[in-house]
XYZ file of C-alpha atoms in Angstrom:
576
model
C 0.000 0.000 0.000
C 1.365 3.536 -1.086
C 2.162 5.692 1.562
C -0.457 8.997 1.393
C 1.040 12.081 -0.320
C 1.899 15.411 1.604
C -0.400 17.711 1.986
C 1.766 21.080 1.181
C 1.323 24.726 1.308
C 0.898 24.447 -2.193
C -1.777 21.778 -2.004
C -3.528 24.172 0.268
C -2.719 27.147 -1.996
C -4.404 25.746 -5.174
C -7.270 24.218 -2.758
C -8.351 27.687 -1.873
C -8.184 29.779 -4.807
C -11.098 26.577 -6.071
C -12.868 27.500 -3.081
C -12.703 31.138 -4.042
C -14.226 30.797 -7.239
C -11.232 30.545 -9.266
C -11.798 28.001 -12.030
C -8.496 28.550 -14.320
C -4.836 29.408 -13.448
C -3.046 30.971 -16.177
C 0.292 30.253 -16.059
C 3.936 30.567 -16.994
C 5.716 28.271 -14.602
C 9.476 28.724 -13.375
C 12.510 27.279 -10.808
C 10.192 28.363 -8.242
C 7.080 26.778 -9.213
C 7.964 22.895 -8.277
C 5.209 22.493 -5.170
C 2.731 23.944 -7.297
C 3.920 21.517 -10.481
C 4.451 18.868 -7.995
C 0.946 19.635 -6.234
C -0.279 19.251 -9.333
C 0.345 15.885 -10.674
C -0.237 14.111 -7.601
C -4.173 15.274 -7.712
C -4.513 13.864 -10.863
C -2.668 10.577 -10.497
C -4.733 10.479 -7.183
C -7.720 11.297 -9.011
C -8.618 14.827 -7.712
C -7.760 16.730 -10.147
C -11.088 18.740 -10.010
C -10.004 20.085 -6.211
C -7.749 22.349 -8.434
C -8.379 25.023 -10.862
C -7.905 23.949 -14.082
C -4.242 24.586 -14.991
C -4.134 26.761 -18.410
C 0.175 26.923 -19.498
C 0.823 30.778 -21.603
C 3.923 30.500 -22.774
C 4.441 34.837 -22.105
C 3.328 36.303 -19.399
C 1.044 39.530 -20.183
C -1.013 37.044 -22.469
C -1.421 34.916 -19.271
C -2.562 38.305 -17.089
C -4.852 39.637 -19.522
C -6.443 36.282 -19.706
C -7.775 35.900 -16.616
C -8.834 39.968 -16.924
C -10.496 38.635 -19.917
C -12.475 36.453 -17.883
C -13.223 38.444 -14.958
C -14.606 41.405 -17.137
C -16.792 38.793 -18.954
C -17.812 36.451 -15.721
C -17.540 38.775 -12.883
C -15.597 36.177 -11.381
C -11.812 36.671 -10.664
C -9.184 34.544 -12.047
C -5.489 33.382 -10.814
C -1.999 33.921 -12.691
C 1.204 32.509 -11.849
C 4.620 33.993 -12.733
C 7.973 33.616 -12.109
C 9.579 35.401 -9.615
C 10.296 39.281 -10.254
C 11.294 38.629 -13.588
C 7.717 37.476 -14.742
C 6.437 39.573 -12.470
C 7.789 42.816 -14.463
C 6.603 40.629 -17.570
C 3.272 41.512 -16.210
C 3.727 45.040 -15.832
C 1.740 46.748 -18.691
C -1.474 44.032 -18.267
C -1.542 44.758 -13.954
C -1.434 48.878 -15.284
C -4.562 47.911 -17.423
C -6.635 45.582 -14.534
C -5.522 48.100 -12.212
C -6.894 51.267 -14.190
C -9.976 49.057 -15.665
C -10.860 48.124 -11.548
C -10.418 44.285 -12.326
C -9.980 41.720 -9.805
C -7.079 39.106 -10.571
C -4.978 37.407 -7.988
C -1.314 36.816 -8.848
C 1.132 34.520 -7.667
C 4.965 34.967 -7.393
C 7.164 32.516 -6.533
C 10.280 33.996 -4.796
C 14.129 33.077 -4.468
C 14.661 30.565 -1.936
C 15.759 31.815 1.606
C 18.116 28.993 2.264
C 21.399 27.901 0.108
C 22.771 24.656 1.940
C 20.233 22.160 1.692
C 18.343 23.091 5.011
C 14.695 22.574 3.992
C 12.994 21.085 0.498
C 13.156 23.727 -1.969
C 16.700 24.846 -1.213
C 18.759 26.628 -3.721
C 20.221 24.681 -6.455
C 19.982 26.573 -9.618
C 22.148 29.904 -10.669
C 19.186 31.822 -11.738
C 18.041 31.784 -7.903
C 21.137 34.046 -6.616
C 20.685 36.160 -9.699
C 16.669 36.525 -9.104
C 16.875 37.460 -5.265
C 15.894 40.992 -4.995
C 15.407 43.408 -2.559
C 11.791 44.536 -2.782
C 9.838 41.804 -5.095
C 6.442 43.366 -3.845
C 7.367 46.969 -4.794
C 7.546 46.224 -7.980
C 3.148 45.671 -8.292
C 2.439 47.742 -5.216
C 1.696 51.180 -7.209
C -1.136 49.200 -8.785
C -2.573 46.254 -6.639
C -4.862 46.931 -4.220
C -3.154 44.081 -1.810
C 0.439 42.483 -1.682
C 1.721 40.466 0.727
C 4.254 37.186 1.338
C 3.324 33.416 2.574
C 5.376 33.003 5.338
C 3.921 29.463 6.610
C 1.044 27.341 4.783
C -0.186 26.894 8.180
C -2.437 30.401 6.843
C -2.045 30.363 3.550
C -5.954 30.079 2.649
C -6.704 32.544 4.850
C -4.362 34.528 2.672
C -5.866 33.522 -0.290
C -8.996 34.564 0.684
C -8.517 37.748 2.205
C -6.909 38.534 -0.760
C -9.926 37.414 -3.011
C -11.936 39.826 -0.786
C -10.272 42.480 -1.279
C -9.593 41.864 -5.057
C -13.362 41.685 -5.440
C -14.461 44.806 -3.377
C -15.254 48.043 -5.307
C -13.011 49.578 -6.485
C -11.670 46.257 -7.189
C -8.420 45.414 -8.525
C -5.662 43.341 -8.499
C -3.825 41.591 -5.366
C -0.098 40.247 -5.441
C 1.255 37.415 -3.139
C 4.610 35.828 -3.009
C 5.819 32.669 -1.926
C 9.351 30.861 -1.606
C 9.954 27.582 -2.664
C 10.811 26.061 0.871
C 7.216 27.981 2.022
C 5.708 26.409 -0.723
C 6.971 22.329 -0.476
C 6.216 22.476 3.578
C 3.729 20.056 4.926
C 0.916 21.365 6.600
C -1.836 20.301 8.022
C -5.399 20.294 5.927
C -7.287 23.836 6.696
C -11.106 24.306 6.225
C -11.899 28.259 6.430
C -15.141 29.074 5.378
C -15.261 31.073 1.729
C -18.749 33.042 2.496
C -16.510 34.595 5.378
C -14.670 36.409 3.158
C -17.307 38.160 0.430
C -16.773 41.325 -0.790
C -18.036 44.889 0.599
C -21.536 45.275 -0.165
C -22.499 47.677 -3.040
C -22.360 51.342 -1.227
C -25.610 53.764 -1.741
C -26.345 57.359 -1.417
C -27.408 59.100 1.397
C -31.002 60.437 1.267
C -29.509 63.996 1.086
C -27.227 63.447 -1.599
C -30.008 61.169 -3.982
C -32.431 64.362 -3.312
C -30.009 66.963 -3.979
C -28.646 65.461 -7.398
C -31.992 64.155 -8.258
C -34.145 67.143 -7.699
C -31.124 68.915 -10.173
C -31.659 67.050 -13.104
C -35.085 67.297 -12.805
C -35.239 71.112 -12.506
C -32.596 71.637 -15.470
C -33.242 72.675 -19.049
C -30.185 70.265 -20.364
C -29.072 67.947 -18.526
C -26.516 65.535 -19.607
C -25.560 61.760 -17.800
C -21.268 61.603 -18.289
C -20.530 57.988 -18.080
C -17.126 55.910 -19.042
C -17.354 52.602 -17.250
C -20.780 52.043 -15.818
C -21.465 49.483 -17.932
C -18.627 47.257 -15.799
C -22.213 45.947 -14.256
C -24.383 45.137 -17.451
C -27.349 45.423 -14.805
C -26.607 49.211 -14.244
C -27.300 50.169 -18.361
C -30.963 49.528 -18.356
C -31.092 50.509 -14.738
C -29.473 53.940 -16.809
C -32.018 54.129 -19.681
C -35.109 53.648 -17.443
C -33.425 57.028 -15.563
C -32.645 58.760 -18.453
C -36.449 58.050 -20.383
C -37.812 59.344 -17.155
C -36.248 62.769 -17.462
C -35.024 62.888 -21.142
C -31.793 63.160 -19.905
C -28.890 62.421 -22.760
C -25.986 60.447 -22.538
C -22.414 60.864 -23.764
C -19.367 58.110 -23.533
C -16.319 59.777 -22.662
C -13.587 57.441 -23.110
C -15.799 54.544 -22.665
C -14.786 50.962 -22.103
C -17.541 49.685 -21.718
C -20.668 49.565 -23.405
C -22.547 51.765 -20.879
C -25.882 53.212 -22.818
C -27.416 51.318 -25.580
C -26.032 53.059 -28.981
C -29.136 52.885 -30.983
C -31.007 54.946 -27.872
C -32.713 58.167 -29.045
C -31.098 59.369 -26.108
C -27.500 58.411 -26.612
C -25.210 61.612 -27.873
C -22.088 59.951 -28.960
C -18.684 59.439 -27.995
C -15.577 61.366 -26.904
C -12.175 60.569 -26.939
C -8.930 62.845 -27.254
C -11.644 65.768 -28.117
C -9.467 68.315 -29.571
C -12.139 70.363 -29.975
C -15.686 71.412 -27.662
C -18.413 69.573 -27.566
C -21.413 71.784 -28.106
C -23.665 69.453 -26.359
C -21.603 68.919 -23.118
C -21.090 73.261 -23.831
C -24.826 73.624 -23.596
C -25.789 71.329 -20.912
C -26.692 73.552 -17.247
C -26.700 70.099 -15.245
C -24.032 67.255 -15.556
C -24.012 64.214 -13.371
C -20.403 62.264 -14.321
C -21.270 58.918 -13.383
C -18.674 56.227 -13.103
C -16.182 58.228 -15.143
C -12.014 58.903 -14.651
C -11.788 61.230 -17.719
C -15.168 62.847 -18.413
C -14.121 65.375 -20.602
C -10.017 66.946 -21.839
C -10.320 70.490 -19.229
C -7.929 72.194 -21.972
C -10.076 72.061 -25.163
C -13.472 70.418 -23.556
C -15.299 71.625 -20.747
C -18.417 72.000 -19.579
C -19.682 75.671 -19.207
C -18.480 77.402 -16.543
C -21.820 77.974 -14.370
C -23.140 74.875 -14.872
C -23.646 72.530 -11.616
C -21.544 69.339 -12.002
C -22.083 66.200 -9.535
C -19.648 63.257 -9.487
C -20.986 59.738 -8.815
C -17.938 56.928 -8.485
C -17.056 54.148 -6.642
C -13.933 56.031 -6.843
C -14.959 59.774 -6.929
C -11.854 61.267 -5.870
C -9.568 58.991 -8.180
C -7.017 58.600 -5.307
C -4.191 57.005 -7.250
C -4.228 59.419 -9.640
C -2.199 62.489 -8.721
C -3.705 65.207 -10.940
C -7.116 65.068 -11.097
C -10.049 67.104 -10.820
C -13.631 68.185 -11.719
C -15.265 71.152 -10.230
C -17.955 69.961 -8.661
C -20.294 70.787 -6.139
C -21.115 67.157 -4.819
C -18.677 63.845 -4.665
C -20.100 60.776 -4.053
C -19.143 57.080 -3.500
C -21.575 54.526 -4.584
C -21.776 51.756 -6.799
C -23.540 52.917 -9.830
C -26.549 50.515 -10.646
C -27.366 51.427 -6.821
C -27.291 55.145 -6.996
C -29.319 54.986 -10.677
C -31.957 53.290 -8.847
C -32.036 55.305 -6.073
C -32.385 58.465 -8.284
C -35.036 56.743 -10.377
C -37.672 55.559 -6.712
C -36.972 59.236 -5.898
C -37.578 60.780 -9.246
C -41.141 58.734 -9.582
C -42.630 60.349 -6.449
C -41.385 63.529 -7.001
C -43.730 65.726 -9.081
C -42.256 66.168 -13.159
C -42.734 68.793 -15.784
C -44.362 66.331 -17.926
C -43.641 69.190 -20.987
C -40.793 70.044 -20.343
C -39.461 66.589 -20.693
C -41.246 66.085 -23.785
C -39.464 68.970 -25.589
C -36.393 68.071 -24.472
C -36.866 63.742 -25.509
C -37.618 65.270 -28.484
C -35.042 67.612 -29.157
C -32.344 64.950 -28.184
C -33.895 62.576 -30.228
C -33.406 65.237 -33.121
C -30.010 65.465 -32.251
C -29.517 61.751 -32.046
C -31.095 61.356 -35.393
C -28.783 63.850 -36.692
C -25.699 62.226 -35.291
C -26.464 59.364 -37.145
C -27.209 60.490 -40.683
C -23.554 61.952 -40.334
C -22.410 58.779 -39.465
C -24.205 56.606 -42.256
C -22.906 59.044 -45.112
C -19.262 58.322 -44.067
C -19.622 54.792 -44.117
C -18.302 54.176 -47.802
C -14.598 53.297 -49.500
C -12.588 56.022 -50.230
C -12.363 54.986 -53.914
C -10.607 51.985 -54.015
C -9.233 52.766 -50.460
C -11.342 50.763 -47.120
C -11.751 53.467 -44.435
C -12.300 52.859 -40.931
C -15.596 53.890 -41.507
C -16.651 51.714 -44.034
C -14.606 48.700 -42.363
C -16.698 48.973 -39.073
C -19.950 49.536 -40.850
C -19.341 46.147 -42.224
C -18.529 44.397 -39.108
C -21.807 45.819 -37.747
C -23.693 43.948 -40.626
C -21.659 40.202 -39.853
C -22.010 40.060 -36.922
C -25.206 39.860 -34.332
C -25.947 41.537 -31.119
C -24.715 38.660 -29.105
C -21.167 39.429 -30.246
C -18.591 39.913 -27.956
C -16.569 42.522 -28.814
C -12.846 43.432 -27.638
C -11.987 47.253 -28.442
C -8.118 47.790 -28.729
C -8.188 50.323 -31.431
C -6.250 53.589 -29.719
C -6.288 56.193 -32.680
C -9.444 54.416 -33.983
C -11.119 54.213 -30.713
C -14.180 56.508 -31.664
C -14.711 55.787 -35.264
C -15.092 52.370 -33.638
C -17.358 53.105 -31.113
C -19.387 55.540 -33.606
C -19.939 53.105 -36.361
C -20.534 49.690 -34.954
C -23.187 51.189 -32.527
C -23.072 48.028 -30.109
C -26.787 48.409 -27.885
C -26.367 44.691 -26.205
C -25.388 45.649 -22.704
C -22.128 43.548 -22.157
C -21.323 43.427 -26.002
C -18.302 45.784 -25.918
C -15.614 45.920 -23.549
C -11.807 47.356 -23.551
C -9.181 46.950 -21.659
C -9.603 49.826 -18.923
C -5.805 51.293 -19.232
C -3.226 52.377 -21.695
C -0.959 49.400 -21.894
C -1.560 47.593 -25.349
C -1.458 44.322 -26.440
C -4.815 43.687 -23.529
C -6.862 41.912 -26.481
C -4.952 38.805 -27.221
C -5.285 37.197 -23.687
C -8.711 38.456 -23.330
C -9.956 37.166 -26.026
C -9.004 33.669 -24.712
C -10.817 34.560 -21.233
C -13.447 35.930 -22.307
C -14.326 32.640 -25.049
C -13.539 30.452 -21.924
C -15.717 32.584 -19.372
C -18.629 32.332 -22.596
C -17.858 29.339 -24.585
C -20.976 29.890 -27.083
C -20.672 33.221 -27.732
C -18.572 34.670 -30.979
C -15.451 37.324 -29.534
C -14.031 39.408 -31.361
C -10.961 41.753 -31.257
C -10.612 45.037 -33.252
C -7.125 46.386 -32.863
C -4.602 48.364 -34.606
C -1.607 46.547 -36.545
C 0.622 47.811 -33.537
C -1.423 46.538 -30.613
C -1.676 43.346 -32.130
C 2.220 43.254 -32.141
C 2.191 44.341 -28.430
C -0.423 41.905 -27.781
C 2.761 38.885 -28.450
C 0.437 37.387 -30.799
C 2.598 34.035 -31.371
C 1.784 33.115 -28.151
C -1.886 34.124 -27.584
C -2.782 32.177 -30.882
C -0.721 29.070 -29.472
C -3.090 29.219 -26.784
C -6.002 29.470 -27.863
C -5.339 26.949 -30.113
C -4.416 24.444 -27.289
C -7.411 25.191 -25.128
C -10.255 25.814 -28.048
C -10.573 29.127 -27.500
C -11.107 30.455 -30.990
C -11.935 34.061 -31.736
C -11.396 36.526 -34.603
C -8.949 39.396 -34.484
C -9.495 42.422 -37.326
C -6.128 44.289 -37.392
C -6.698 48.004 -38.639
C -3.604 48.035 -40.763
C -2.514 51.364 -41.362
C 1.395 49.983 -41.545
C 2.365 52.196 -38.553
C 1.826 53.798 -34.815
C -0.969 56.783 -35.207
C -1.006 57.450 -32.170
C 2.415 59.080 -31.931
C 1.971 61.163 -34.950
C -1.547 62.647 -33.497
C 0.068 63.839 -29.933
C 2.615 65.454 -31.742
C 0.895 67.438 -34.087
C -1.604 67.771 -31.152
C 1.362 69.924 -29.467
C 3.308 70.838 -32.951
C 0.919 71.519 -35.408
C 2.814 73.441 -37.348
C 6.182 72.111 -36.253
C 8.942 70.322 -38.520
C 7.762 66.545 -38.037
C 4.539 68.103 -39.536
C 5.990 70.393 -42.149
C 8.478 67.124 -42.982
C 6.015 64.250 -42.364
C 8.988 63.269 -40.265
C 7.230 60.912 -37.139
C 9.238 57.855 -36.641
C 5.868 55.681 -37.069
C 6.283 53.939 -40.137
C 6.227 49.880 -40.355
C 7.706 49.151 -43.229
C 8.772 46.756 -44.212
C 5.342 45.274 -43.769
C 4.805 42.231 -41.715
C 3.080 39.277 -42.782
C 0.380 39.691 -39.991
C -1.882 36.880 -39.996
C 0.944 34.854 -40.949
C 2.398 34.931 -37.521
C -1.255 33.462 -36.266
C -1.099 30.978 -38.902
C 1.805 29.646 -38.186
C 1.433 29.950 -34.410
C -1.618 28.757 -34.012
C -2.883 27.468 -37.013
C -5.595 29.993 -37.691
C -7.091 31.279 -40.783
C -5.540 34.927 -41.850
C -5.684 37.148 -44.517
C -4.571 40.596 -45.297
C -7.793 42.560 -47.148
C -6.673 45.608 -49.660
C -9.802 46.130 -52.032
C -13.385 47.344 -50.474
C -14.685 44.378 -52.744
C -13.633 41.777 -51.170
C -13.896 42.969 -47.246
C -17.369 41.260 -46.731
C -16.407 38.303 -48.145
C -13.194 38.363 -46.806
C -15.282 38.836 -43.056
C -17.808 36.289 -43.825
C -15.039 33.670 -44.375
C -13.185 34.790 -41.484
C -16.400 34.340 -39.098
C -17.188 30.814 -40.622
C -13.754 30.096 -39.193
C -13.862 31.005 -35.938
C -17.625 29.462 -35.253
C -16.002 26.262 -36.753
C -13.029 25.778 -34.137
C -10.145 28.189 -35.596
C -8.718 31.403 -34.568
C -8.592 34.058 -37.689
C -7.048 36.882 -38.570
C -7.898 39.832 -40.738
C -5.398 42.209 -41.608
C -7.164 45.353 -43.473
C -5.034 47.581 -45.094
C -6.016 51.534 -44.337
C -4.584 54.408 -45.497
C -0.873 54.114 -44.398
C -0.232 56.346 -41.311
């Protein structure tokens, strides 16, 4: 008879992130990783493999992290990542900016150097790397952007740990938590623990006071034009028709400012566009005499978009003060923290006994639906080739016919952020999400996530041809290959970075990179795109040059995916 295994820190580590919800680990495994591997192969040869969260190997790191923020933005539920020691962990670095920014719980695991060289426990050091790897302040390098770090000492707590952690991960604002763990930690044998998960759930979703829900509420209903700001409401698909049932009450419009979310159905009479790096004012945020910025970090640019000067302004957040963020302000006369689907419906049960100007609200539904209307015939007559040339425009308008409203779809489009949002109109609350920072290359793990968190639905990503470079697509399409997680990725192809070019003629107009077209952004030679999925990750690709063949060339690429296989569609734009 076989002698029972250990039960180790790790065994009790993996244990409780399955009792925390956690259903996949995504993974890039190192020297300090052997409990864990070790952990791992015993519960399956023992038959109990299903204790553990299923183990999902990403051969890079940032594809691994945006992965399981993939997931979490899609189920609500937060996912686990393992890296190796502060060298993954810097791997990491632009994905934990992005979770952190786009409030996203993940937990992530570190291993750390081991703390003994002579052979004194299991786990001792015995490979160069470990000597090398040993440095002074492996937590420092998250703790600017996780809510939570901290270092398992002893698995004799390590699930308590784990779910402290997961608590605080999960409570607005939520974000992500960092532990670490050295190897001789890790391979100790403990004894089995048994704390109890529903100890540990998040904060409860905060309200507003009565005072604060009658003051903001009694303001929108006594304005002329009021306006709803909103960037990430929609993180709670739940809040947007808790949104529109305010808004139809009042005839109150909505603009997306930086939006990455879908957070007010596009198709609404009552939804007034998008706003991005607004160069210029908007003469509808100009006008407006009321503004309630609701769930919002950037509402509007203060230096070339503001609202007018005496109008009243109210800021509802979880985060209304935006306390990591140095600079920051909005001039209003009320900050509040509450979670947002709760303060909408607190405004609305106050708004319905309250008495309403039953005309007034009529004129103004109807003079935003004008404006909506009007919004939209602009749209519609830009949506055609440039001669032989695809524009944005055109490209999205025939994405919007493909695909349905069930679509998931993954906005990573920087300089072609609001064309995107503008011309594919997604209305399905949940439909549309981005990645909630400014680090690229978010898409190509949460792609995989998100078609593991929904295996039915269709995902896809719509990025430029240098996020998808950032977004180290030879080893996203690898994995999604491996674990069926098919999705499509349209690449708008422009053969260089935008983005660059735009901030500097943004401060330069007139200066010599303008008057010499002299940016530094150019791609060329051009890379064979899809080819790197292809030969990843076996996926269809194609690179699309002629506004003839783009919905065939989509139609194709669709059948794909909803057979089994990744795709890629490169479509060339006007070079940058």
């Amino acid at each position: 008879m076989n002698p029972p295994r250990p039960y180790t820190t790790s065994t009790a580590f993996l244990e409780a992130l399955a009792e925390a919800g956690v259903r996949y680990v995504f993974a890039n495994l190192g020297s300090d990783h052997p409990g864990l591997v070790e952990a791992y192969a015993r519960a399956r040869a023992d038959g109990r493999a299903d204790t553990f969260p299923e183990l999902i190997i990403c051969p890079h790191e940032s594809v691994a992290f945006s992965a399981a923020q993939g997931y979490a933005q899609v189920s609500g539920e937060p996912q686990a990542v393992i890296v190796h020691v502060e060298c993954g962990t810097q791997n990491i670095g632009g994905m934990l900016h992005n979770a952190a920014k786009g409030r996203v719980p993940v937990l992530v695991f570190a291993g750390a150097s081991p703390f003994t060289q002579e052979g004194e426990l299991p786990g001792s050091r015995n490979e160069f790397i470990q000597w090398i790897q040993d440095v002074h302040d492996q937590r420092g390098i998250v703790r600017g952007y996780t809510k939570y770090d901290n270092e398992i000492r002893t698995g004799h707590n390590v699930k308590q740990l784990v779910h402290r952690a997961m608590q605080i991960a999960r409570s607005e604002p939520a974000g992500p938590v960092y532990l670490v763990g050295a190897r001789e930690v890790m391979e100790a044998e403990v004894p089995p623990q048994s704390p109890d998960p529903a100890r540990f759930t998040p904060i409860a979703p905060a309200a507003l006071a009565p005072d604060v829900v009658a003051g903001i509420a009694d303001a929108l209903a006594e304005a002329r034009d009021p306006v709803v700001v909103t960037s990430y409401l929609g993180r709670d698909p739940e809040a947007v028709p808790a949104l529109v049932e305010l808004c139809e009450l009042l005839a109150v419009p909505v603009i997306e400012s930086v939006p990455m979310r879908l957070n007010f159905p596009a198709d609404h009479p009552l939804h007034w566009g998008f706003q991005w790096n607004t160069q210029e004012p908007n003469p509808l945020l100009a006008a407006a005499d009321v503004v309630l910025v609701l769930g919002s970090d950037v509402p509007w640019i203060p230096l070339s978009n503001r609202p007018h000067a005496d109008a009243r302004l109210f800021v509802v957040d979880i985060d209304p003060l935006k306390e990591q963020m140095p600079l920051w302000h909005v001039p209003a006369e009320r900050f509040a923290r509450a979670d947002g689907r709760t303060a909408v419906t607190q405004l609305t049960g106050y708004l319905r006994g309250r008495e309403l100007d039953a005309g007034a609200i009529a004129d103004r539904y109807a003079r935003a639906t004008a404006e909506h209307e009007r919004q939209q015939r602009e749209l519609a007559a830009r949506e055609q080739p440039d001669g032989g040339t695809i524009t944005v425009e055109y490209l999205m308008a025939c994405v919007r016919e493909a695909i349905d409203d069930d679509t998931l779809v993954l906005s990573e489009a920087i300089s072609g952020y609001q064309p995107v949002g503008q011309h594919l109109r997604r209305s399905r609350p949940g439909s549309l999400i981005g990645s909630g920072g400014g680090s690229l290359g978010w898409y190509a793990g949460a792609a995989i996530g998100a078609k593991l968190a929904e295996p039915e639905r269709t995902v896809v990503s719509i990025v430029g041809d240098g996020t998808y470079l950032f977004g180290v697509p030879s080893s996203a399409q690898w994995v999604a290959r491996r674990y069926q997680a098919p999705s499509l990725t349209i690449i708008l192809d422009n053969r260089g970075w935008k983005s660059p070019k735009l901030s500097t003629l943004g401060v330069h107009p007139e200066g010599v990179a303008a008057e010499h077209d002299d940016f530094n952004v150019s791609f060329e030679p051009e890379a064979d795109l899809p080819g790197i999925a292809a030969a990843a990750g076996g996926a269809w690709g194609r690179t699309v040059r002629d506004p003839d063949e783009l919905k065939g060339a989509l139609t194709e690429a669709l059948d794909a995916v909803r057979s089994g296989r990744s795709a890629v569609l490169s479509v060339h734009l006007p070079p940058v």
